[in-house]
Amino acid sequence: MPTNITEKDKTLHEVIDFLQKEWDAANNVSDNPDEEVYDFYDGMTTAYEHVINYCRHLLGYSGSMPSEVPNQSEDAEE
């Protein structure tokens, strides 16, 4: 389980890569309208696209985040 944004993004990229390969395979089958299972594979490609796009949406900022907001620490002068 990812413990920070960097690990989360790495995991999401791995999922996106896997889904992209699955999408490619399903898309190759759905490109052939003679196949009896055209609708099934066409639906799979649509589902893969939705999940890939959602994973891309979840990719977050991977830089370091400040631990305190300036002038908000207990040591700041009032």
Short mmCIF file of C-alpha atoms in Angstrom, two decimals:
data_model
loop_
_atom_site.label_atom_id
_atom_site.label_comp_id
_atom_site.label_asym_id
_atom_site.label_seq_id
_atom_site.Cartn_x
_atom_site.Cartn_y
_atom_site.Cartn_z
CA MET A 1 0.00 0.00 0.00
CA PRO A 2 1.49 3.39 -0.94
CA THR A 3 2.55 5.49 2.03
CA ASN A 4 3.23 8.79 0.28
CA ILE A 5 2.39 10.64 -2.93
CA THR A 6 5.53 9.48 -4.73
CA GLU A 7 4.73 5.83 -4.05
CA LYS A 8 1.09 6.42 -4.95
CA ASP A 9 2.07 7.95 -8.29
CA LYS A 10 4.51 5.11 -8.99
CA THR A 11 1.76 2.57 -8.28
CA LEU A 12 -0.72 4.45 -10.47
CA HIS A 13 1.80 4.55 -13.33
CA GLU A 14 2.26 0.79 -13.01
CA VAL A 15 -1.51 0.27 -13.12
CA ILE A 16 -1.82 2.61 -16.12
CA ASP A 17 0.95 0.71 -17.96
CA PHE A 18 -0.76 -2.63 -17.27
CA LEU A 19 -4.16 -1.33 -18.36
CA GLN A 20 -2.67 0.21 -21.50
CA LYS A 21 -1.31 -3.20 -22.54
CA GLU A 22 -4.69 -4.81 -21.85
CA TRP A 23 -6.41 -2.01 -23.80
CA ASP A 24 -4.08 -2.58 -26.76
CA ALA A 25 -4.86 -6.31 -26.82
CA ALA A 26 -8.63 -5.77 -26.53
CA ASN A 27 -8.54 -2.99 -29.11
CA ASN A 28 -6.81 -5.26 -31.64
CA VAL A 29 -9.65 -7.77 -31.34
CA SER A 30 -12.39 -5.12 -31.42
CA ASP A 31 -10.93 -3.62 -34.62
CA ASN A 32 -12.03 -6.74 -36.47
CA PRO A 33 -15.82 -6.40 -37.05
CA ASP A 34 -15.97 -9.99 -38.29
CA GLU A 35 -15.35 -11.29 -34.78
CA GLU A 36 -18.45 -12.57 -32.99
CA VAL A 37 -17.22 -11.01 -29.77
CA TYR A 38 -16.72 -7.51 -31.23
CA ASP A 39 -19.15 -5.84 -28.79
CA PHE A 40 -17.56 -7.55 -25.80
CA TYR A 41 -14.04 -6.36 -26.66
CA ASP A 42 -15.30 -2.94 -27.69
CA GLY A 43 -16.89 -2.64 -24.25
CA MET A 44 -13.66 -3.76 -22.62
CA THR A 45 -11.68 -1.05 -24.41
CA THR A 46 -14.18 1.55 -23.21
CA ALA A 47 -13.88 0.28 -19.63
CA TYR A 48 -10.08 0.29 -19.80
CA GLU A 49 -10.15 3.87 -21.12
CA HIS A 50 -12.32 5.00 -18.21
CA VAL A 51 -10.06 3.38 -15.61
CA ILE A 52 -6.88 4.69 -17.28
CA ASN A 53 -8.32 8.22 -17.32
CA TYR A 54 -9.38 7.94 -13.67
CA CYS A 55 -5.89 6.75 -12.66
CA ARG A 56 -4.36 9.69 -14.54
CA HIS A 57 -6.76 11.99 -12.69
CA LEU A 58 -5.55 10.55 -9.36
CA LEU A 59 -1.91 11.30 -10.11
CA GLY A 60 -0.91 13.95 -7.63
CA TYR A 61 1.80 16.40 -6.84
CA SER A 62 4.95 14.43 -6.08
CA GLY A 63 7.15 17.21 -4.76
CA SER A 64 7.92 17.87 -1.14
CA MET A 65 5.22 19.53 0.88
CA PRO A 66 5.99 22.12 3.56
CA SER A 67 5.54 20.82 7.08
CA GLU A 68 4.39 24.23 8.35
CA VAL A 69 2.76 27.27 6.88
CA PRO A 70 4.98 30.37 7.33
CA ASN A 71 4.10 32.51 10.36
CA GLN A 72 1.92 29.77 11.78
CA SER A 73 4.39 27.92 13.98
CA GLU A 74 4.42 28.30 17.72
CA ASP A 75 7.76 30.16 17.50
CA ALA A 76 6.46 32.94 15.27
CA GLU A 77 6.21 36.40 16.77
CA GLU A 78 2.69 37.71 17.22
#
